[in-house]
Coordinates of C-alpha atoms in Angstrom, one line a residue:
M1 CA -5.1 -33.4 31.2
R2 CA -2.6 -36.1 30.4
H3 CA -0.4 -35.6 27.3
P4 CA 0.7 -38.6 24.9
H5 CA 4.0 -39.9 25.4
G6 CA 6.6 -38.3 22.7
T7 CA 8.1 -40.3 20.5
T8 CA 11.2 -41.4 20.4
S9 CA 14.1 -39.3 18.2
R10 CA 14.7 -42.5 15.9
T11 CA 10.9 -43.0 15.1
A12 CA 10.7 -39.4 14.6
K13 CA 13.2 -39.3 12.5
A14 CA 11.5 -42.1 10.4
L15 CA 8.0 -40.7 10.4
R16 CA 9.6 -36.9 9.3
T17 CA 11.6 -39.0 6.3
T18 CA 8.4 -40.9 5.2
T19 CA 6.3 -37.8 5.5
V20 CA 9.1 -35.6 3.4
G21 CA 8.8 -38.3 0.6
A22 CA 4.8 -38.4 0.7
V23 CA 4.3 -34.8 1.0
S24 CA 7.1 -33.5 -1.3
A25 CA 6.0 -36.2 -3.7
T26 CA 2.4 -35.0 -3.6
L27 CA 3.1 -31.4 -4.4
V28 CA 5.6 -31.8 -7.0
A29 CA 2.9 -33.9 -8.7
G30 CA 0.2 -31.7 -8.5
T31 CA 2.8 -28.7 -9.9
A32 CA 4.1 -30.8 -12.6
L33 CA 0.3 -31.4 -14.0
A34 CA -0.7 -27.9 -13.5
L35 CA 2.3 -26.1 -15.3
A36 CA 2.2 -29.5 -18.1
P37 CA 1.0 -27.0 -21.0
A38 CA 3.8 -24.5 -19.8
A39 CA 6.0 -26.9 -19.3
Q40 CA 5.2 -28.2 -23.1
A41 CA 6.2 -24.6 -24.5
A42 CA 9.4 -24.0 -22.6
S43 CA 11.8 -22.0 -23.9
A44 CA 15.0 -20.3 -23.1
D45 CA 12.6 -17.5 -21.1
S46 CA 11.5 -19.8 -18.8
P47 CA 12.3 -19.3 -15.2
T48 CA 15.3 -21.4 -13.7
T49 CA 14.5 -23.6 -10.9
R50 CA 17.2 -24.7 -8.3
F51 CA 17.7 -26.1 -4.7
V52 CA 20.2 -24.1 -2.6
D53 CA 21.2 -24.3 0.9
I54 CA 21.1 -20.8 2.8
T55 CA 23.2 -19.8 6.1
G56 CA 20.7 -18.5 8.6
A57 CA 21.1 -17.0 12.0
D58 CA 23.7 -18.7 14.0
G59 CA 24.8 -20.8 11.3
T60 CA 21.5 -22.5 10.9
V61 CA 21.3 -24.2 7.2
L62 CA 18.0 -23.6 6.1
K63 CA 16.9 -25.8 2.5
A64 CA 16.0 -23.1 -0.1
N65 CA 14.8 -23.2 -3.9
V66 CA 15.2 -20.3 -6.2
V67 CA 12.7 -19.4 -8.5
A68 CA 13.8 -16.8 -11.5
P69 CA 13.7 -15.1 -14.8
A70 CA 16.2 -16.5 -17.4
D71 CA 17.3 -12.7 -18.1
A72 CA 19.5 -11.7 -15.1
S73 CA 20.6 -8.9 -17.2
H74 CA 18.4 -6.6 -15.0
T75 CA 17.3 -6.8 -11.8
Y76 CA 13.8 -7.8 -10.6
P77 CA 11.5 -7.6 -7.2
L78 CA 12.4 -10.1 -5.3
L79 CA 9.7 -12.6 -3.1
V80 CA 10.3 -14.6 0.0
L81 CA 8.3 -17.4 0.8
P82 CA 9.0 -19.3 4.3
T83 CA 7.2 -22.3 4.5
S84 CA 4.0 -23.1 6.5
W85 CA 4.2 -25.0 9.8
G86 CA 5.1 -28.8 8.7
L87 CA 5.1 -28.4 5.1
P88 CA 8.8 -28.8 3.0
Q89 CA 10.5 -26.2 0.6
V90 CA 8.7 -27.3 -2.4
E91 CA 5.5 -25.8 -0.8
Y92 CA 5.1 -22.9 -3.4
L93 CA 6.9 -23.9 -6.1
A94 CA 3.9 -23.9 -8.6
Q95 CA 3.0 -19.9 -7.4
A96 CA 6.9 -19.2 -7.8
Q97 CA 6.9 -20.5 -11.2
Q98 CA 4.2 -18.5 -12.3
L99 CA 5.4 -15.5 -10.3
A100 CA 9.3 -16.0 -11.8
K101 CA 7.2 -16.4 -15.4
V102 CA 5.8 -12.3 -14.7
G103 CA 9.9 -11.0 -13.6
Y104 CA 9.9 -12.1 -9.9
V105 CA 12.7 -13.8 -8.6
V106 CA 11.1 -16.3 -5.8
V107 CA 13.0 -17.4 -2.5
S108 CA 11.4 -20.3 -0.7
Y109 CA 12.8 -21.6 1.9
N110 CA 12.3 -24.5 5.1
V111 CA 11.9 -22.4 8.3
R112 CA 14.4 -24.1 10.7
G113 CA 13.0 -26.9 12.7
F114 CA 11.5 -28.6 10.2
W115 CA 12.0 -31.0 7.7
E116 CA 16.1 -31.1 6.4
S117 CA 16.5 -27.4 7.3
G118 CA 18.8 -27.2 10.6
G119 CA 18.0 -26.0 14.1
Y120 CA 14.6 -26.2 16.4
I121 CA 10.8 -25.3 15.8
E122 CA 10.9 -21.3 17.3
V123 CA 7.5 -20.7 16.5
A124 CA 8.5 -17.6 14.6
G125 CA 10.9 -16.3 17.6
P126 CA 13.9 -14.0 17.1
P127 CA 16.0 -16.9 15.3
D128 CA 12.9 -17.2 12.6
I129 CA 12.8 -13.2 12.5
A130 CA 16.8 -13.5 11.8
D131 CA 16.7 -16.3 9.2
A132 CA 14.1 -13.8 7.0
S133 CA 16.8 -11.0 7.1
R134 CA 19.8 -13.3 5.9
V135 CA 17.6 -14.9 3.6
I136 CA 16.9 -11.7 2.2
D137 CA 20.8 -10.8 2.3
W138 CA 21.6 -14.3 0.1
A139 CA 19.2 -13.5 -2.2
L140 CA 20.2 -9.9 -2.9
A141 CA 24.0 -11.2 -3.4
H142 CA 23.3 -14.4 -5.6
T143 CA 20.0 -13.1 -7.7
P144 CA 19.0 -10.7 -10.1
A145 CA 16.9 -9.2 -7.9
D146 CA 16.5 -5.5 -6.6
A147 CA 16.8 -4.5 -2.8
R148 CA 14.5 -1.6 -3.3
R149 CA 12.0 -4.0 -3.9
V150 CA 11.6 -6.7 -1.7
G151 CA 8.5 -8.6 -0.4
M152 CA 7.2 -11.4 1.6
A153 CA 4.5 -13.8 1.5
G154 CA 3.3 -17.2 3.4
L155 CA 0.4 -19.6 4.4
S156 CA -0.4 -19.7 8.0
Y157 CA 3.0 -20.1 9.4
G158 CA 4.9 -17.9 6.8
A159 CA 2.4 -15.7 7.1
G160 CA 3.2 -14.6 10.6
I161 CA 6.7 -14.8 10.1
S162 CA 6.6 -12.5 6.7
L163 CA 4.5 -9.9 9.3
L164 CA 7.4 -10.2 12.0
A165 CA 10.3 -10.3 9.8
A166 CA 8.8 -7.1 7.9
A167 CA 8.1 -5.4 11.0
H168 CA 11.9 -6.3 12.1
D169 CA 13.6 -5.8 8.8
K170 CA 12.7 -2.1 6.2
R171 CA 14.0 -3.8 3.6
V172 CA 10.6 -5.7 3.2
K173 CA 7.8 -3.1 1.4
A174 CA 5.0 -5.3 0.9
V175 CA 3.4 -8.2 2.9
A176 CA 0.8 -10.9 1.6
A177 CA -0.2 -13.1 5.0
L178 CA -2.6 -15.9 4.0
S179 CA -4.3 -17.8 6.8
G180 CA -1.7 -16.3 9.8
W181 CA -1.9 -14.9 13.3
A182 CA -1.6 -11.6 14.4
D183 CA -2.0 -12.4 18.1
L184 CA -0.4 -15.9 18.9
I185 CA -2.1 -16.4 22.5
D186 CA -5.5 -15.0 21.4
S187 CA -5.6 -17.3 18.6
I188 CA -5.3 -20.9 20.6
Y189 CA -5.9 -19.3 23.9
S190 CA -8.9 -17.1 23.7
G191 CA -11.5 -16.7 26.3
R192 CA -8.3 -18.1 28.6
T193 CA -9.6 -21.4 27.2
Q194 CA -6.7 -23.8 25.7
H195 CA -7.9 -24.5 22.1
L196 CA -6.9 -28.5 22.8
Q197 CA -7.9 -29.3 18.8
A198 CA -6.2 -26.9 17.2
A199 CA -3.0 -27.2 19.5
G200 CA -2.8 -30.5 19.6
L201 CA -2.6 -30.6 14.9
L202 CA 0.3 -28.3 15.5
D203 CA 2.0 -30.6 18.2
G204 CA 1.5 -33.4 15.9
A205 CA 2.5 -32.2 13.0
G206 CA 5.7 -30.2 14.6
R207 CA 6.8 -33.7 16.4
I208 CA 6.7 -35.9 13.0
T209 CA 8.2 -33.1 10.4
G210 CA 10.5 -31.4 12.5
R211 CA 12.4 -30.9 16.1
R212 CA 10.6 -29.3 18.6
S213 CA 13.0 -26.8 20.7
P214 CA 13.1 -27.6 24.7
E215 CA 11.4 -24.3 25.2
L216 CA 8.6 -25.4 23.1
Q217 CA 8.3 -28.8 24.8
E218 CA 8.1 -26.6 27.7
I219 CA 5.3 -24.6 26.6
F220 CA 3.3 -27.3 25.2
K221 CA 3.7 -29.0 28.9
N222 CA 2.3 -26.3 30.7
F223 CA -0.3 -25.9 28.2
Y224 CA -2.0 -28.9 28.2
A225 CA -1.7 -29.3 31.8
S226 CA -3.7 -26.1 32.5
N227 CA -0.4 -24.8 34.7
L228 CA -1.9 -21.4 36.2
T229 CA 1.9 -20.5 37.7
K230 CA 3.2 -20.3 34.0
E231 CA 0.5 -18.5 32.6
Q232 CA 2.2 -15.5 32.5
D233 CA 5.3 -16.8 31.1
M234 CA 3.3 -18.2 28.1
I235 CA 1.4 -15.2 27.2
E236 CA 5.0 -13.4 27.3
W237 CA 6.4 -16.1 25.2
G238 CA 2.8 -15.5 22.8
K239 CA 3.7 -12.0 22.9
K240 CA 6.8 -11.9 21.4
R241 CA 5.8 -13.9 18.3
S242 CA 2.7 -11.5 17.8
P243 CA 3.0 -9.4 14.8
E244 CA 0.6 -7.1 16.8
T245 CA 2.8 -6.8 19.1
Y246 CA 5.0 -4.6 16.4
V247 CA 2.5 -3.0 14.6
D248 CA 3.9 0.1 14.9
A249 CA 7.3 -0.4 13.3
L250 CA 5.0 -1.7 10.7
N251 CA 3.2 1.4 10.6
T252 CA 6.7 3.3 11.0
N253 CA 8.2 1.5 7.8
G254 CA 5.2 2.0 6.0
T255 CA 5.0 -2.0 4.8
A256 CA 1.8 -2.3 2.5
V257 CA -0.2 -5.2 3.9
M258 CA -2.8 -7.8 3.2
L259 CA -4.2 -10.1 5.1
A260 CA -6.3 -12.8 3.9
N261 CA -8.1 -15.8 5.9
G262 CA -11.3 -17.9 6.4
W263 CA -14.4 -17.1 8.4
G264 CA -13.8 -21.3 10.2
D265 CA -10.0 -20.8 10.6
S266 CA -9.8 -23.7 13.0
I267 CA -6.2 -22.6 14.5
F268 CA -6.7 -18.7 14.0
P269 CA -9.9 -17.5 14.2
P270 CA -10.7 -13.9 12.3
N271 CA -11.0 -11.8 14.9
Q272 CA -7.5 -11.4 15.9
Y273 CA -6.9 -10.4 11.9
A274 CA -9.6 -7.5 11.8
D275 CA -8.5 -6.2 15.0
F276 CA -5.0 -6.2 13.9
Y277 CA -5.8 -4.5 10.5
E278 CA -7.8 -1.2 11.7
K279 CA -4.8 -0.9 13.7
L280 CA -2.6 -0.9 10.3
T281 CA -2.0 3.0 9.2
G282 CA -0.1 1.9 5.9
P283 CA -1.5 0.6 2.6
K284 CA -3.8 -2.5 3.6
R285 CA -6.3 -5.1 2.8
L286 CA -8.2 -7.7 4.5
E287 CA -9.8 -10.8 2.6
L288 CA -12.2 -12.8 4.6
R289 CA -14.5 -15.3 2.9
P290 CA -15.6 -19.1 4.3
G291 CA -13.1 -21.6 4.8
D292 CA -11.0 -23.1 7.2
H293 CA -7.3 -22.7 8.3
A294 CA -5.3 -22.8 4.6
T295 CA -8.3 -24.3 3.0
T296 CA -8.8 -21.0 0.7
E297 CA -5.4 -21.1 -0.5
L298 CA -5.0 -24.7 -0.8
T299 CA -5.4 -25.4 -5.0
G300 CA -3.0 -22.4 -5.3
L301 CA -0.4 -24.2 -4.4
F302 CA -0.9 -26.9 -7.0
G303 CA -1.3 -24.2 -9.6
L304 CA -4.6 -23.8 -10.4
P305 CA -6.6 -20.8 -10.5
N306 CA -7.1 -19.1 -7.2
D307 CA -9.0 -16.0 -6.0
V308 CA -6.8 -15.2 -3.1
W309 CA -3.4 -15.8 -4.7
T310 CA -4.4 -13.8 -7.7
D311 CA -5.2 -10.9 -5.3
T312 CA -1.6 -11.6 -3.6
R313 CA 0.1 -11.4 -6.8
R314 CA -2.1 -8.0 -7.6
W315 CA -1.0 -7.0 -4.5
F316 CA 3.1 -7.1 -5.2
D317 CA 2.3 -6.0 -9.2
H318 CA 0.5 -2.7 -7.5
H319 CA 3.6 -2.3 -4.4
L320 CA 6.8 -3.7 -5.8
R321 CA 6.2 -3.1 -9.5
G322 CA 4.0 -0.1 -9.8
Q323 CA 1.2 -1.5 -12.0
A324 CA -2.1 0.9 -12.0
N325 CA -4.1 -3.0 -11.9
G326 CA -6.6 -1.3 -9.7
I327 CA -6.7 -3.0 -6.6
D328 CA -5.7 0.5 -4.4
D329 CA -9.1 1.2 -6.0
E330 CA -11.2 -1.2 -4.2
Q331 CA -12.6 -0.9 -1.3
P332 CA -9.9 -2.9 1.3
V333 CA -12.0 -4.8 3.1
Q334 CA -13.4 -7.6 1.2
L335 CA -16.0 -10.0 2.7
K336 CA -17.7 -13.0 1.1
S337 CA -20.9 -14.7 3.3
R338 CA -20.4 -18.1 4.1
T339 CA -24.0 -18.6 2.8
G340 CA -23.1 -17.5 -0.5
G341 CA -23.4 -14.6 -2.7
A342 CA -20.6 -11.9 -4.4
F343 CA -17.9 -10.4 -2.2
E344 CA -19.1 -7.0 -0.4
G345 CA -16.5 -4.2 -0.2
Y346 CA -16.1 -1.8 2.8
P347 CA -13.7 1.2 3.8
D348 CA -13.1 -0.2 6.9
W349 CA -14.0 -3.3 9.7
K350 CA -16.3 -1.1 11.6
S351 CA -18.5 -0.4 8.7
V352 CA -18.8 -4.1 8.1
T353 CA -21.5 -3.8 11.1
A354 CA -23.8 -1.1 10.3
T355 CA -26.4 -1.5 13.4
R356 CA -26.5 -3.9 16.0
K357 CA -29.8 -6.2 17.6
K358 CA -30.0 -7.3 21.2
I359 CA -31.7 -10.5 22.1
A360 CA -32.5 -10.1 26.0
L361 CA -31.1 -13.2 28.1
A362 CA -34.1 -14.4 30.7
S363 CA -32.8 -14.2 34.1
G364 CA -32.4 -17.3 36.6
T365 CA -30.8 -20.0 34.2
T366 CA -28.9 -22.3 35.7
I367 CA -27.3 -25.4 34.4
H368 CA -24.8 -28.5 35.1
A369 CA -21.2 -28.7 34.1
N370 CA -19.2 -31.6 33.0
V371 CA -21.5 -32.8 29.8
D372 CA -21.4 -32.3 26.5
S373 CA -25.3 -30.7 26.0
G374 CA -24.9 -31.5 22.0
A375 CA -24.4 -28.0 21.3
N376 CA -20.4 -27.9 20.0
G377 CA -18.4 -26.1 17.6
G378 CA -17.6 -29.4 15.2
V379 CA -14.5 -31.0 14.6
V380 CA -11.2 -29.0 13.6
F381 CA -11.1 -28.5 10.1
L382 CA -14.0 -31.1 8.8
S383 CA -16.6 -28.8 10.1
S384 CA -15.6 -25.6 8.6
V385 CA -14.5 -27.4 5.5
L386 CA -17.8 -29.1 5.1
D387 CA -19.3 -25.4 5.5
Q388 CA -17.2 -24.3 3.1
V389 CA -17.8 -26.4 -0.3
A390 CA -21.3 -27.3 0.7
Q391 CA -22.9 -24.8 3.6
L392 CA -22.9 -27.8 5.9
P393 CA -21.8 -25.9 9.4
P394 CA -22.2 -28.3 12.9
V395 CA -25.8 -28.8 13.5
A396 CA -28.3 -29.2 16.6
S397 CA -32.1 -29.9 17.4
I398 CA -32.4 -26.4 20.0
P399 CA -35.7 -27.8 21.1
L400 CA -34.0 -31.1 22.1
L401 CA -31.3 -29.6 24.1
P402 CA -30.6 -30.7 27.4
R403 CA -31.7 -28.0 29.7
R404 CA -29.8 -29.2 32.5
W405 CA -26.7 -28.8 30.7
A406 CA -27.6 -26.1 28.5
A407 CA -28.9 -22.7 28.6
V408 CA -31.3 -21.4 25.4
W409 CA -32.8 -18.3 24.6
Q410 CA -33.9 -17.0 21.8
S411 CA -35.0 -14.4 19.5
E412 CA -38.7 -13.6 17.7
K413 CA -38.8 -15.0 14.4
Y414 CA -37.2 -12.3 11.6
R415 CA -39.6 -10.9 9.4
T416 CA -36.6 -10.2 6.7
A417 CA -33.6 -11.7 6.2
Q418 CA -30.9 -10.7 8.8
Q419 CA -27.3 -10.4 7.6
V420 CA -24.9 -11.1 10.4
R421 CA -21.7 -9.6 9.7
G422 CA -18.8 -8.8 12.1
T423 CA -18.7 -10.0 15.9
A424 CA -21.4 -10.9 18.1
E425 CA -20.9 -10.0 21.8
L426 CA -22.2 -11.7 24.7
H427 CA -22.6 -10.0 27.9
T428 CA -24.1 -11.7 31.1
T429 CA -23.8 -12.3 34.7
V430 CA -22.8 -15.4 36.3
T431 CA -22.9 -16.9 39.9
A432 CA -21.0 -20.4 40.1
T433 CA -20.6 -22.7 42.4
K434 CA -16.6 -23.3 42.1
E435 CA -13.9 -20.8 41.8
S436 CA -13.0 -21.6 38.1
G437 CA -15.1 -23.1 35.2
T438 CA -15.6 -23.3 31.5
L439 CA -18.4 -22.2 29.3
V440 CA -18.9 -22.0 25.7
A441 CA -21.5 -20.0 23.9
Y442 CA -23.1 -20.5 20.4
L443 CA -25.0 -18.3 17.6
Y444 CA -27.8 -20.7 15.9
D445 CA -29.6 -20.2 13.0
V446 CA -33.0 -21.9 14.0
G447 CA -35.5 -23.2 11.2
P448 CA -39.2 -23.6 11.7
L449 CA -38.2 -27.3 12.6
G450 CA -36.3 -26.2 15.5
L451 CA -33.0 -27.6 13.6
G452 CA -30.2 -25.2 14.4
K453 CA -27.2 -24.6 12.0
L454 CA -23.9 -23.2 14.0
V455 CA -23.2 -19.4 12.9
S456 CA -20.2 -18.7 15.6
H457 CA -18.9 -19.2 19.0
A458 CA -16.5 -18.6 21.9
P459 CA -15.5 -20.4 24.6
Y460 CA -14.6 -18.6 28.1
T461 CA -12.9 -19.7 31.0
F462 CA -12.4 -18.2 34.6
H463 CA -10.6 -18.8 37.9
G464 CA -10.3 -17.2 41.2
E465 CA -14.1 -16.5 41.6
T466 CA -15.4 -16.4 44.6
P467 CA -18.6 -19.2 44.3
G468 CA -21.6 -18.0 45.3
K469 CA -21.0 -14.4 44.2
P470 CA -22.0 -12.8 40.8
F471 CA -19.2 -11.7 38.2
G472 CA -19.9 -10.0 34.7
V473 CA -18.7 -11.9 31.6
D474 CA -18.6 -10.1 28.2
L475 CA -17.4 -12.5 25.7
E476 CA -16.8 -12.0 22.1
L477 CA -17.8 -14.4 19.8
F478 CA -15.7 -15.7 16.4
S479 CA -16.0 -12.8 14.0
T480 CA -18.5 -14.2 10.6
A481 CA -20.6 -13.3 7.8
Y482 CA -23.7 -15.4 7.5
D483 CA -27.4 -14.4 6.0
V484 CA -30.3 -16.0 8.5
P485 CA -33.3 -16.2 6.2
A486 CA -36.8 -14.8 7.1
G487 CA -38.4 -16.8 9.2
H488 CA -36.1 -18.4 11.2
R489 CA -34.6 -17.4 14.4
L490 CA -31.3 -16.8 16.5
A491 CA -30.9 -18.9 19.6
L492 CA -28.2 -18.4 21.8
V493 CA -27.1 -21.5 23.8
V494 CA -24.3 -22.2 26.6
D495 CA -23.0 -25.1 27.6
T496 CA -19.6 -25.9 29.6
V497 CA -18.1 -28.8 27.2
D498 CA -16.9 -28.8 24.0
P499 CA -14.4 -31.4 22.3
L500 CA -12.4 -28.2 20.8
Y501 CA -11.4 -27.2 23.8
I502 CA -10.2 -27.8 27.3
E503 CA -12.7 -27.1 30.2
H504 CA -12.2 -26.7 33.5
N505 CA -15.3 -27.4 35.6
P506 CA -14.8 -29.1 38.5
S507 CA -16.9 -32.1 39.6
G508 CA -20.2 -31.2 40.2
A509 CA -20.4 -27.4 39.4
Q510 CA -23.4 -25.5 38.1
L511 CA -23.4 -22.2 36.8
T512 CA -26.6 -19.6 37.0
F513 CA -27.2 -17.1 34.8
S514 CA -28.4 -13.7 35.6
S515 CA -29.7 -10.2 34.5
P516 CA -29.7 -7.5 37.2
P517 CA -32.2 -4.8 36.3
N518 CA -29.3 -2.2 36.6
D519 CA -27.0 -4.3 34.5
P520 CA -29.1 -6.3 31.7
S521 CA -27.9 -9.9 29.9
Y522 CA -28.2 -10.1 26.4
V523 CA -26.5 -10.8 23.0
S524 CA -25.6 -8.1 20.7
I525 CA -26.1 -9.4 16.8
P526 CA -24.1 -7.4 14.6
L527 CA -26.0 -6.7 11.0
R528 CA -25.0 -5.4 7.6
E529 CA -27.0 -2.3 6.3
Q530 CA -30.0 -3.5 5.0

């Protein structure tokens, strides 16, 4: 795939300056409106706010702000908030004000390479991890912060940096990682398939609001070009930037870790958070709710009521301030179905799925590649936001899907509602006419008129297979929580093209799905206990 040429440095700087003003003005205006009643009642006890420069690793200047209680006669817990990808240092100002009012010193800083901070974008590499420790050093030296009570939190990019920093700095006792990642490669290269729209959004935002390092430019170049000779290098690059790689250090440190994400996160699908959660042995909490990347936390950035930020504060109140607020008495896994209802509590991720039902996949189905059948995962951000606010996921007419380009299998009609919870798994045997190819599996909730609502999906790419020789495929679909009404069916659809992903199907390729007697094909549906 050919990638658009980069803008000139002068144009990028102009765009960055314009965007700085627009985004900063929006966040500051929203913060001012949200805090207006408090401002009217301001007193000498109101938090103080100041903007500072902090020297990060290798002398890089990081732009930061400090919001702290006015009374500096004693110490307070410290919260360090690295900014999200492409957002300015005022991102957390509303939350920082609220946290400072109840007794926290809050330092938020623009990560290197973005906006007015120095350096290049390192994608949570070693310089970013070192920067976080330098910010903690500075805060302990220049604010009334307590070195024994240090926490980190962040949204998206800030979430990943917070987890990585906590693994490398024992001073960090608690973390809240919101809409972040645990496995960077599994997030944007799952099923060995490039998540095109997600990567394009990150790349575009980085070009406009920051300065990409030469290494990052090379990574994107190889990513878009599907350069398999560099695949292992890209995987190693991603591992170095994945909190999952350092889970043993987090466990040794005893870090209290809260993870929160949306079911429809277009950039960091929830599977990798769920797997990471199971590997943590210290105090931990996992929250999954309807929404896309960072949309569930968005209102909180403007100081408006928001349950993710409320739980984040409760998490720190308990682990840094010693409050008995009940958060440790709740079930640590909290899920909310995309189809409505209250939060459901579980003792661990494995308990989310009580039973499984298999839908058998009949043998002998052949599809042609290179054409989008009409079944797809939607549009990055837009589709999951519609699902979040109006319960309108991507849809397809299952009877009208062209069988030349889509394989379709359906369950029987269910007599009772089916509460899908967890990770659906596809197991099948494929015979391809070419050595490389891509398939995308979709699970649909199909109503009486044949209209299918997307429950989950995932891509899968293969390379180096022998044409005409069957090979096994095992694919985990993205984890979800969805209630299928009584009288509906579930359908599995497989095609070869989806705008969300780069596909690797040579012209004229065909895929045949079989179900050998000694290795039958199926899709396994995870269900809540009913």
